[in-house]
CSV table of C-alpha atoms in Angstrom, one decimal:
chain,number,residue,atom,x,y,z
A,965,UNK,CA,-57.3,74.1,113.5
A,966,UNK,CA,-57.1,70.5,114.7
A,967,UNK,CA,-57.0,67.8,112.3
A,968,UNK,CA,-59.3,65.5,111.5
A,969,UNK,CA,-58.2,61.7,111.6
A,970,UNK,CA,-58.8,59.1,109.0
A,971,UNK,CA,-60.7,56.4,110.3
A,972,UNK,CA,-58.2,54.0,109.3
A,973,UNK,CA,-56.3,55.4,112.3
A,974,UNK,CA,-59.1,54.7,115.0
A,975,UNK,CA,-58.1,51.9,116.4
A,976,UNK,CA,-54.5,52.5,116.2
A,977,UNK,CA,-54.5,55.4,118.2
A,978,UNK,CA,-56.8,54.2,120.7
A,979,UNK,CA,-54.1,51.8,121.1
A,980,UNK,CA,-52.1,54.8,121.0
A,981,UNK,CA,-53.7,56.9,123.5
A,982,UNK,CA,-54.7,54.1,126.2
A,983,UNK,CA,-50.4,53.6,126.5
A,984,UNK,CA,-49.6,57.0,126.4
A,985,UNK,CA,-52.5,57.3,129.3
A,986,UNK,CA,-50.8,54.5,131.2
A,987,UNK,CA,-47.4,55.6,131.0
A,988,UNK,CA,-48.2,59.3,132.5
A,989,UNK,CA,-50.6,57.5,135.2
A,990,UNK,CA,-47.5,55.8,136.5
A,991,UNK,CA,-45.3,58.6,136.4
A,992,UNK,CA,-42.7,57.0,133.3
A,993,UNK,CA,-40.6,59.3,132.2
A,994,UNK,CA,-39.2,59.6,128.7
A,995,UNK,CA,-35.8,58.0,128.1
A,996,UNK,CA,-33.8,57.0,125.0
A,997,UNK,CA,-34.2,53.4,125.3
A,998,UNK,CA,-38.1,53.6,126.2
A,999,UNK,CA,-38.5,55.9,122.9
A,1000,UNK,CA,-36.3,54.2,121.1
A,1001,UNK,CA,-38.0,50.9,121.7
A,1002,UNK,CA,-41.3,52.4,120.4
A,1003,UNK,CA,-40.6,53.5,117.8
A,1004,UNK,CA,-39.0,50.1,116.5
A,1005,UNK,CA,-42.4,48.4,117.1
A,1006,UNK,CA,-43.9,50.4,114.6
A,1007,UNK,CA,-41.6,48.3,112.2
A,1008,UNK,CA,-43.8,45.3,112.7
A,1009,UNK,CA,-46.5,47.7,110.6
A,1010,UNK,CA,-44.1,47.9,107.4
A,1011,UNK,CA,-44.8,43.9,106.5
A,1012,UNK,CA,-44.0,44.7,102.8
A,1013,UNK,CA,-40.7,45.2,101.8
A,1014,UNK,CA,-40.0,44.9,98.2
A,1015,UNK,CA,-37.0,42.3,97.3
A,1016,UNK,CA,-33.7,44.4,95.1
A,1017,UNK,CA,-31.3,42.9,93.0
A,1018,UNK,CA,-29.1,45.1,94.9
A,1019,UNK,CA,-28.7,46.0,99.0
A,1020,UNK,CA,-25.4,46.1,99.8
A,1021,UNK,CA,-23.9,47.6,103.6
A,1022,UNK,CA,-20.8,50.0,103.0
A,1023,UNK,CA,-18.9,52.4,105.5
A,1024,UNK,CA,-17.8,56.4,105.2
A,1025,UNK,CA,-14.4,55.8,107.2
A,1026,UNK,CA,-13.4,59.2,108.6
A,1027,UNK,CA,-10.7,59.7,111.1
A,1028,UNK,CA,-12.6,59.9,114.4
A,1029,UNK,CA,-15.9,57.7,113.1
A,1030,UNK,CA,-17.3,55.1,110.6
A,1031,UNK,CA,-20.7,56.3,108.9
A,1032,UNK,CA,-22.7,53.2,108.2
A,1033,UNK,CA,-24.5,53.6,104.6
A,1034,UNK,CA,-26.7,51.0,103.5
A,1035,UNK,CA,-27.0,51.0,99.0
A,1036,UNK,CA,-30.2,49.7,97.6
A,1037,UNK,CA,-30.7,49.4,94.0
A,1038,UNK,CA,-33.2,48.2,92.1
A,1039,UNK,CA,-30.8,47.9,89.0
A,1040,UNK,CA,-27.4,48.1,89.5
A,1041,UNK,CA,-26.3,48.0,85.9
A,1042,UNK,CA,-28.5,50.7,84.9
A,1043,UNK,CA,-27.6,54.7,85.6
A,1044,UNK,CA,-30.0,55.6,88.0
A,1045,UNK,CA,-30.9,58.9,90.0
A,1046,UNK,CA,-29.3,58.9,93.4
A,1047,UNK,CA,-31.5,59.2,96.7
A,1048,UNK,CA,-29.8,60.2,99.3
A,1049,UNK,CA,-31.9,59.5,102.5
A,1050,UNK,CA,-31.7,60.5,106.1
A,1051,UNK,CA,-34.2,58.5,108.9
A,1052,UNK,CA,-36.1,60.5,111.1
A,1053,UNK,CA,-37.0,60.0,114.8
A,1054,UNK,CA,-36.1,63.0,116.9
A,1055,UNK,CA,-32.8,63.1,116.1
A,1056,UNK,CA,-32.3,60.3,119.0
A,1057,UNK,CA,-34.5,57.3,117.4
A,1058,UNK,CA,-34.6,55.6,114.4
A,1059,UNK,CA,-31.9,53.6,112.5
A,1060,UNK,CA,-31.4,52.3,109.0
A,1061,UNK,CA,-32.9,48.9,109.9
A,1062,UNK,CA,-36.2,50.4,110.7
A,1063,UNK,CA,-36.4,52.6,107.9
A,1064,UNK,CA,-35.6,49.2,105.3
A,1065,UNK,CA,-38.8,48.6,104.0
A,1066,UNK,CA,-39.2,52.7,102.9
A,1067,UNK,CA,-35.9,52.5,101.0
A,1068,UNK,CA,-36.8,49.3,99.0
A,1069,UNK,CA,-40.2,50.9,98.2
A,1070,UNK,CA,-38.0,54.2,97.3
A,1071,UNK,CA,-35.7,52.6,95.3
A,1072,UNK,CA,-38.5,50.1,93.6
A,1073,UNK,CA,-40.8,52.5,93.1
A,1074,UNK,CA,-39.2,54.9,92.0
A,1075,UNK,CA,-36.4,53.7,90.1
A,1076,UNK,CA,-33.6,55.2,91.8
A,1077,UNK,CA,-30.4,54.4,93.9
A,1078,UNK,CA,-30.7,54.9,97.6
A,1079,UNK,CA,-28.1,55.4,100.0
A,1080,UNK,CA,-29.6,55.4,103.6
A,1081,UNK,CA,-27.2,56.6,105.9
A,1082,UNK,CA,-26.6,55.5,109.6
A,1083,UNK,CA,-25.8,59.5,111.3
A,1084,UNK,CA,-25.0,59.8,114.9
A,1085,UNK,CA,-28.0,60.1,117.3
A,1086,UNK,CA,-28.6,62.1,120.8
A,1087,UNK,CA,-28.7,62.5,123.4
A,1088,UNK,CA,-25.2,60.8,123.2
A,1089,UNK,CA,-24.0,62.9,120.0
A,1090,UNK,CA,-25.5,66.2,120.5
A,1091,UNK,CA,-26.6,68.9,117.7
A,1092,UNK,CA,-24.7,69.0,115.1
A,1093,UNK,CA,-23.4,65.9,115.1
A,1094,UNK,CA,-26.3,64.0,112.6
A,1095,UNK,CA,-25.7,66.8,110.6
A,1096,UNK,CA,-21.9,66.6,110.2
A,1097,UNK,CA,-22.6,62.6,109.3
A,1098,UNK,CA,-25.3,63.7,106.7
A,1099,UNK,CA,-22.8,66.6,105.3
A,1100,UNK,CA,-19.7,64.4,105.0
A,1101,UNK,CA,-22.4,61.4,103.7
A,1102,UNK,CA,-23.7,64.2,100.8
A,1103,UNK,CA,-20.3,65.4,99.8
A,1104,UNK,CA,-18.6,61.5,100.0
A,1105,UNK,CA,-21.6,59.7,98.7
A,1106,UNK,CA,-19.8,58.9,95.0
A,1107,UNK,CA,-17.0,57.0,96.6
A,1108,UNK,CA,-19.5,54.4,98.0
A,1109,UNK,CA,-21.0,53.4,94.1
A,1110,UNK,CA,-17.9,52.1,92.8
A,1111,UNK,CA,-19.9,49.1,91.9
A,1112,UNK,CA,-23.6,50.9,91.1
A,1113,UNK,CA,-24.2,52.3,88.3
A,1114,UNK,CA,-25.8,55.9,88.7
A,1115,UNK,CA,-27.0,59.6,87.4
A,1116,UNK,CA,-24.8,62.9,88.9
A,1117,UNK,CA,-27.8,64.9,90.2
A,1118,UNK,CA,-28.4,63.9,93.8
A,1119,UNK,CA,-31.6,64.3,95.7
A,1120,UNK,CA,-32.2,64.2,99.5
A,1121,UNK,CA,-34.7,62.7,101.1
A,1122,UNK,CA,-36.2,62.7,105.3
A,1123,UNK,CA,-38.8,62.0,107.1
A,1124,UNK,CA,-39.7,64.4,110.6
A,1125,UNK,CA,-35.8,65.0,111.9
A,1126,UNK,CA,-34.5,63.7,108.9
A,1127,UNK,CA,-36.8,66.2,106.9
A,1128,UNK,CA,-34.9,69.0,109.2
A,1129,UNK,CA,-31.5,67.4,108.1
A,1130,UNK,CA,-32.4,67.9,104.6
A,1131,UNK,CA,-33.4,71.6,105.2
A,1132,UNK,CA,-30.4,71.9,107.6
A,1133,UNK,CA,-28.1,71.1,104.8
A,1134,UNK,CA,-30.0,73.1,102.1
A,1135,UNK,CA,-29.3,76.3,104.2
A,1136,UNK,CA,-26.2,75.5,104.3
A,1137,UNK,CA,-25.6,74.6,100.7
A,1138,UNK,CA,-26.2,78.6,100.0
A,1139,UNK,CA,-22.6,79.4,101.9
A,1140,UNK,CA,-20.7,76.3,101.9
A,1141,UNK,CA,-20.1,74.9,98.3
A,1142,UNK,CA,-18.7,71.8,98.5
A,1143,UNK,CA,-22.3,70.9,99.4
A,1144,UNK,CA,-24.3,70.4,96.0
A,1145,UNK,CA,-28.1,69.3,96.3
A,1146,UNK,CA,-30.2,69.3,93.1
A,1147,UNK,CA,-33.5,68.7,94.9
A,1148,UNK,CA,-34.9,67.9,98.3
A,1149,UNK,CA,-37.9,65.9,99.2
A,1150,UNK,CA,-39.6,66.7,102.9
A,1151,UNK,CA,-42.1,64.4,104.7
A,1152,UNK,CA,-43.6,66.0,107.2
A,1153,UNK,CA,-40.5,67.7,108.3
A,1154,UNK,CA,-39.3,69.0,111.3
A,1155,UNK,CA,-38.1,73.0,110.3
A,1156,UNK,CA,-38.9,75.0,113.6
A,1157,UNK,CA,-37.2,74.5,116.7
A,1158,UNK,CA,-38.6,77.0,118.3
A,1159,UNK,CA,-42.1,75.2,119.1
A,1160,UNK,CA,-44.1,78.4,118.0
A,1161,UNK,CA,-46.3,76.9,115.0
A,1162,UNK,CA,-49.9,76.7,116.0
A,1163,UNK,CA,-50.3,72.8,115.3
A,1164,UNK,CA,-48.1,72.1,118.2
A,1165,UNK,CA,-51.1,73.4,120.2
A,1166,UNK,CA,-54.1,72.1,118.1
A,1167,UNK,CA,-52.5,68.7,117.3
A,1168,UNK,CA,-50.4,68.4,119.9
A,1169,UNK,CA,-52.1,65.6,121.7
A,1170,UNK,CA,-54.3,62.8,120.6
A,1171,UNK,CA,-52.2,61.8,117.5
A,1172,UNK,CA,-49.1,59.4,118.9
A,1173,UNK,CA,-46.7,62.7,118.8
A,1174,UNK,CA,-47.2,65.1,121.7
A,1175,UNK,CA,-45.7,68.0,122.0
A,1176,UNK,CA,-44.6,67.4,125.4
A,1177,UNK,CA,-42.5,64.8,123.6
A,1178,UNK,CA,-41.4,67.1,120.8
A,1179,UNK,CA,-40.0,69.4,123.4
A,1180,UNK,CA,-38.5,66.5,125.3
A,1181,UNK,CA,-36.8,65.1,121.8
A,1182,UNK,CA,-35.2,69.3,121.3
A,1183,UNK,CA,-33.6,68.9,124.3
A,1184,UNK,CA,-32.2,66.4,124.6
A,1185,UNK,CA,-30.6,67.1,120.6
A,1186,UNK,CA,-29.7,70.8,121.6
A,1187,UNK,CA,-28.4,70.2,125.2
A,1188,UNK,CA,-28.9,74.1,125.2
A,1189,UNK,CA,-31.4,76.8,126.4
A,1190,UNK,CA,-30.0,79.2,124.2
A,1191,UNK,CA,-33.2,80.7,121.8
A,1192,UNK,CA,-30.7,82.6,119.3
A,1193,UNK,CA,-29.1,78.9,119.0
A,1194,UNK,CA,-32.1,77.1,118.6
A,1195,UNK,CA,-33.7,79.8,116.4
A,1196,UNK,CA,-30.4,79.6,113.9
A,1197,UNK,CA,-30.7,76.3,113.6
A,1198,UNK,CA,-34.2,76.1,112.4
A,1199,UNK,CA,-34.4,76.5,108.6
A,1200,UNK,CA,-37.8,77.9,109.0
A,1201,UNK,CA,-36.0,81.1,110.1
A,1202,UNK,CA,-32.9,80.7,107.9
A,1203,UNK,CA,-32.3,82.7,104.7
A,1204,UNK,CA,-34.6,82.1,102.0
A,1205,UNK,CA,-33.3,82.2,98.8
A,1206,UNK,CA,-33.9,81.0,94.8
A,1207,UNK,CA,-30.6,79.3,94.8
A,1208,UNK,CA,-32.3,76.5,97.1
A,1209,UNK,CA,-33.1,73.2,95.7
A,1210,UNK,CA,-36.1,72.2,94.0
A,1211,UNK,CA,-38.8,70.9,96.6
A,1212,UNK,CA,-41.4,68.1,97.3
A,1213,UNK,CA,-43.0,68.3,100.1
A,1214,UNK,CA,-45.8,66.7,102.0
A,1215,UNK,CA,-47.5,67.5,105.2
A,1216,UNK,CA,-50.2,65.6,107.3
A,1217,UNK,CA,-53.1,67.3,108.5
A,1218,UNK,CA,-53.1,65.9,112.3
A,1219,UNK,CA,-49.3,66.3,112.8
A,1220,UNK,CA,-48.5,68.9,115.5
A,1221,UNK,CA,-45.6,69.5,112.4
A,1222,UNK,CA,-48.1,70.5,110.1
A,1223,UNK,CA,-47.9,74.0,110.1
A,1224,UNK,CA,-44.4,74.4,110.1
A,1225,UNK,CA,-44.2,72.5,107.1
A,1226,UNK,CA,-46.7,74.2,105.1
A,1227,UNK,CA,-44.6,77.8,106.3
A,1228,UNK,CA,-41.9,76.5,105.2
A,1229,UNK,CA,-43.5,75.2,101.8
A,1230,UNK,CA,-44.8,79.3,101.7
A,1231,UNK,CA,-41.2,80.6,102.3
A,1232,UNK,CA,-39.5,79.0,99.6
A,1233,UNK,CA,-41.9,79.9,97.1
A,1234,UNK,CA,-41.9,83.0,97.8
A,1235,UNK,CA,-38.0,83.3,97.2
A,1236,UNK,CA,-38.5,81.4,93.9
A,1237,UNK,CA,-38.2,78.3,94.4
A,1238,UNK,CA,-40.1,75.5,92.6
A,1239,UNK,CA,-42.3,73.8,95.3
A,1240,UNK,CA,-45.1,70.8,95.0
A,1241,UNK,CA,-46.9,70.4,98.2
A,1242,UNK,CA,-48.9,67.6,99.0
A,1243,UNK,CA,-51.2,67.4,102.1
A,1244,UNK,CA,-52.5,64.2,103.4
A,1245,UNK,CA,-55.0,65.6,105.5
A,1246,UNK,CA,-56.5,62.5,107.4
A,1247,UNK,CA,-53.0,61.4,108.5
A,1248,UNK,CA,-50.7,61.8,111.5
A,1249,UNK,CA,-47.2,62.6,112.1
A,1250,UNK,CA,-45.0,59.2,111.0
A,1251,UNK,CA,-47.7,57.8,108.7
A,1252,UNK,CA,-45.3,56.3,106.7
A,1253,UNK,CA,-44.2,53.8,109.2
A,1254,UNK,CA,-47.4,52.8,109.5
A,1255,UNK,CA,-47.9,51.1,106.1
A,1256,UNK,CA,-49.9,47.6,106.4
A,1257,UNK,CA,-52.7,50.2,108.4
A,1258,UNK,CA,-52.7,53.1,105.4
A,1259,UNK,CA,-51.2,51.6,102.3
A,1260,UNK,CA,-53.2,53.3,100.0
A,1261,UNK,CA,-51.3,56.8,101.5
A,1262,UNK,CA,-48.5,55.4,101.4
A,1263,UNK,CA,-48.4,53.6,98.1
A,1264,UNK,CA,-49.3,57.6,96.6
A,1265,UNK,CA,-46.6,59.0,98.6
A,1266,UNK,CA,-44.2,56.9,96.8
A,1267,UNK,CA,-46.0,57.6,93.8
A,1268,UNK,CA,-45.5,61.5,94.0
A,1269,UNK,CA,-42.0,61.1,94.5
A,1270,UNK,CA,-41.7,59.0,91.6
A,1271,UNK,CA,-42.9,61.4,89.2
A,1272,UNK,CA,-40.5,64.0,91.3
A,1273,UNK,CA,-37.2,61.6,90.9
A,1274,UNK,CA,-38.2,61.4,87.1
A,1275,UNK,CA,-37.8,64.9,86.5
A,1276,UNK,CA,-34.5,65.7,88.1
């Protein structure tokens, strides 16, 4: 069933729409810098960014790479759940610079320490490489609050790809042990790889992500035609199990992601695990980003997780 669009958006994506008409008029293709730079104009729509007592830059020094972590805190003296939060953007676009203003609203709104980390992006690093920086991020984040005070339970957050980071790192937290997660907050995450949900179809155009660039994103992150590769890597299809963590997520009723999400929502609940769903059913795909245009959304977003962070 296609969503049905707030008319907040109108304008927006008519703005939207007319662009994405002229682009395939004159034949552009899609290329990292092209999506890239999109995406960062969507910053100039996140005008209010709450001021911290605490933002600090720090590095994860490994011995082939740096991972870049940026440390918000609203008050550094005071033990505070951690947040551990991972951009989204296709796996190729996004950084921690455009994602600022959501982690000073995180970490002001919700009272918690947030650590927004800086992973490796195609189609230059390939799948799995985001995912290693994320693991080794997860496991390492402790060494990196030497001068924050903070709670032991972590939480991860993600948006879209970063949503399918989170998930990605759930799965594996059932095998792997060194990886700990207490709970796991998806917005509108990205868990199927496989481009089978029915939204991709019935929301696929109209709403700023098309599928056509969905597909486009995948491959350029898998660099593989392999289905049993891109099947395993989808956490929709991965094992479902009660030892997962704790989960909030929220969908958006005209995002081609949306039924993907709410499967996944299904799954884990029925292996036992405790799931709030939220549905913001008049919003698209990247809402979030979009907050000077739908505030009120996105003020009880931050609002939900609040009351989630308070309870871990």
């Amino acid at each position: 069933m296609r969503g049905t669009v707030s008319p907040k958006l109108t304008d927006f994506l008519a703005l939207a729409n007319s662009n994405i008409a002229l682009a395939k008029q004159n034949n552009i293709q899609f290329t990292p810098t092209i999506l890239r730079e999109n995406l960062n104009k969507l910053g100039a729509l996140m005008s209010d960014a709450p001021a911290l007592s605490y933002i600090t830059d720090k590095t994860l020094t490994l011995a082939d790479r740096s991972i870049p972590v940026r440390v918000y805190s609203p008050a550094p003296n005071n033990a505070l759940p951690v947040l551990l939060h991972f951009h989204g953007g296709g796996h190729m676009c996004g950084s921690v610079d455009l994602y600022d203003p959501i982690c000073r609203h995180l970490a002001s709104i919700a009272q918690c320490v947030v650590m927004s980390v800086e992973y490796r992006l195609a189609p230059e690093y390939p799948y799995p490489a985001g995912i290693d920086d994320c693991e080794y991020a997860l496991i390492h984040y402790a060494e990196l609050l030497d001068d924050v005070k903070y709670l032991p339970e972590i939480t991860i957050i993600g948006d879209s790809a970063g949503g399918a980071i989170c998930t990605s790192l759930s799965m594996k937290s059932l095998t792997d042990k060194r990886i700990n997660i207490d709970q796991q907050i998806l917005i509108y995450p990205s868990v199927d790889y496989t481009l089978t949900s029915p939204s991709l179809d019935s929301n696929g155009t109209g709403f700023l992500l098309e599928t056509t660039r969905i597909k486009w994103y995948f491959d350029q992150y898998f660099q593989s035609t392999d289905a049993d590769i891109i099947k395993q890597a989808s956490p929709l299809f991965g094992a479902m199990s009660a030892q997962l963590p704790k989960t909030l997520i929220f969908t958006a009723g005209c995002d081609p992601l949306r039924d993907e999400g709410i499967a996944y929502a299904k799954a884990l609940t029925a292996a036992g695990v405790e799931v709030e769903h939220h549905s913001f059913d008049g919003m698209i795909h990247a809402y979030m980003l979009l907050h000077d245009i739908v505030k009120d959304e996105c003020m009880k977003t931050y609002q939900h997780i609040a009351e989630f962070m308070a309870k871990v």
